[in-house]
Each structure stands twice: as C-alpha cells, then as structure tokens.
mmCIF file of C-alpha atoms in Angstrom:
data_model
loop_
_atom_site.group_PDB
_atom_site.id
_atom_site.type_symbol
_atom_site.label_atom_id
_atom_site.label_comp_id
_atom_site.label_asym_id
_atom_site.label_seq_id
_atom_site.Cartn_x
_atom_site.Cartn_y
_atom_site.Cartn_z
ATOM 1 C CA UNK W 722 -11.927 7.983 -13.109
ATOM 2 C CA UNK W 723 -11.870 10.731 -10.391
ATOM 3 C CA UNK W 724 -14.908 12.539 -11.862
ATOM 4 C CA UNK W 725 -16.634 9.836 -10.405
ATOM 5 C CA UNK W 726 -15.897 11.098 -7.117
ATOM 6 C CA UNK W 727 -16.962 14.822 -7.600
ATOM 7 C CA UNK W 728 -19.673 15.640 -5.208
ATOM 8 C CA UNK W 729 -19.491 12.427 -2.706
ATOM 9 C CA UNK W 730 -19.516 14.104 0.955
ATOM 10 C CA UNK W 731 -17.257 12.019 2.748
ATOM 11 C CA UNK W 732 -14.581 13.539 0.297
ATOM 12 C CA UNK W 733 -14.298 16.298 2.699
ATOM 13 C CA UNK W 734 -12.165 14.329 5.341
ATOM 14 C CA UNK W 735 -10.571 12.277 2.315
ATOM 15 C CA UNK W 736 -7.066 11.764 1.078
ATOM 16 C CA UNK W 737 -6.631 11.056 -2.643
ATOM 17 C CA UNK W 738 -3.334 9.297 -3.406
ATOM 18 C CA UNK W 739 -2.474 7.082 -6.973
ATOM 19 C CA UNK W 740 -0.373 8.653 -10.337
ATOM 20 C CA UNK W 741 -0.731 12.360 -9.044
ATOM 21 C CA UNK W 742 2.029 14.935 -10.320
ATOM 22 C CA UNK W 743 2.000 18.601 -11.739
ATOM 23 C CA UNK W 744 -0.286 17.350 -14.772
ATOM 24 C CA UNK W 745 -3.201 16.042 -12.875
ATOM 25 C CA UNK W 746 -3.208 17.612 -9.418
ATOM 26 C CA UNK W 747 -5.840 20.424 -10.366
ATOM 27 C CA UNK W 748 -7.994 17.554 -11.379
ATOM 28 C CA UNK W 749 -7.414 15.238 -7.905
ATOM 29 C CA UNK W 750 -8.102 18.992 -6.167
ATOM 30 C CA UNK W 751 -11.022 19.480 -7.919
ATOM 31 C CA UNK W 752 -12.749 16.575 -7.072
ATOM 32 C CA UNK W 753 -13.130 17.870 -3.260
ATOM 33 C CA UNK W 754 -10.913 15.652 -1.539
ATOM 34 C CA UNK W 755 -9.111 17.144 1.856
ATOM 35 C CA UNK W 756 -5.673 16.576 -0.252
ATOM 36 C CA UNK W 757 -3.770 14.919 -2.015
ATOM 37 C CA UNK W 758 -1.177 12.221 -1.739
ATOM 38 C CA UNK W 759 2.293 12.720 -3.975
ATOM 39 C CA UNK W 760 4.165 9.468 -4.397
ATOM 40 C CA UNK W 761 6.106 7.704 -7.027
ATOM 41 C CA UNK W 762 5.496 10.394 -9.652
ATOM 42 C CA UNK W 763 7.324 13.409 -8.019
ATOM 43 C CA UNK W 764 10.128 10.671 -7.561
ATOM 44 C CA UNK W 765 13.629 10.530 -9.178
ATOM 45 C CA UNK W 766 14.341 6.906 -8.022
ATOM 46 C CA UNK W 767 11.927 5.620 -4.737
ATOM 47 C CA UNK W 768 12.780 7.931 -2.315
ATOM 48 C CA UNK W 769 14.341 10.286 -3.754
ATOM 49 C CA UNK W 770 11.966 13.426 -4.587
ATOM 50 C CA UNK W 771 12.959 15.264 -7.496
ATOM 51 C CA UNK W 772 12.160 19.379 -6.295
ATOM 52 C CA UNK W 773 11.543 20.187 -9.652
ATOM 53 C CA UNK W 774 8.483 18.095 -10.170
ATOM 54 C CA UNK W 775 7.683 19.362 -6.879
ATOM 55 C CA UNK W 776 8.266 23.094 -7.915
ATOM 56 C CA UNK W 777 5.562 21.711 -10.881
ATOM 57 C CA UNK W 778 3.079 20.344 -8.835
ATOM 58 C CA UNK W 779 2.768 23.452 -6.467
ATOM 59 C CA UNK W 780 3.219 25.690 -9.317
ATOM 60 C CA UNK W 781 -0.295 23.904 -11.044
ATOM 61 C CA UNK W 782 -2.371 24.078 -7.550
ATOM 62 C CA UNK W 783 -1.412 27.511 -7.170
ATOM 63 C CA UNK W 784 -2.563 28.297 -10.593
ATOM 64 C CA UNK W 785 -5.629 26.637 -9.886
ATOM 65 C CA UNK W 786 -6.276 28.432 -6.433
ATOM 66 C CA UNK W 787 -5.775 31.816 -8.581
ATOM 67 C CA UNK W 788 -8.586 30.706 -10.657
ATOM 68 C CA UNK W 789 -11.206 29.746 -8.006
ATOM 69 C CA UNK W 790 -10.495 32.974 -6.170
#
C-alpha cells in the first residue's frame, strides 16, 4: 500500500520499483519518491519493452505534472 509511504522523508533520495505501468505511475509519483522503477509491466516478453506501454506510462506522468503545475 504506497499511501503508506506518503510523507516519509527519506523518500526524497528513494527509488520505487514493483507492478508500476501507465495505470499506477501517478500514484508511485505521488507518494514523493525520487522515481520510479518500470519493469516487467511495460514488458512484451522479459526484455523486450513494448513502446506503447511506454508511450502510456509517460503519457499518465505528464498528465499528472500538468495538474500539479
């Protein structure tokens, strides 16, 4: 439960990693890490990135940044 996390300090010079794609990176960013840590969800087959979750995934944080502006 990353809202668990919201407000600890030391998540200033943290990474978060763990299930994050275009659906839940707002929420990872929001929590106040340093960034975030793609993996296995952005993945076609391990390895293999597919660019259109990608395209997703950037496409949600820049929504977000748009918001907190």
């Amino acid at each position: 439960d990353w809202a668990l996390l919201k407000g600890e300090p030391r998540l200033a010079q943290a990474f978060l990693a763990g299930g994050i794609a275009a659906d839940n990176a707002r929420l990872a960013q929001q929590t106040g890490v340093h960034g975030i840590d793609v993996g296995s969800r952005i993945e076609l087959f391990p390895g293999r990135k597919d660019s259109f979750a990608i395209q997703d995934l950037f496409a949600a944080l820049r929504l977000e940044d748009r918001r907190s502006a």
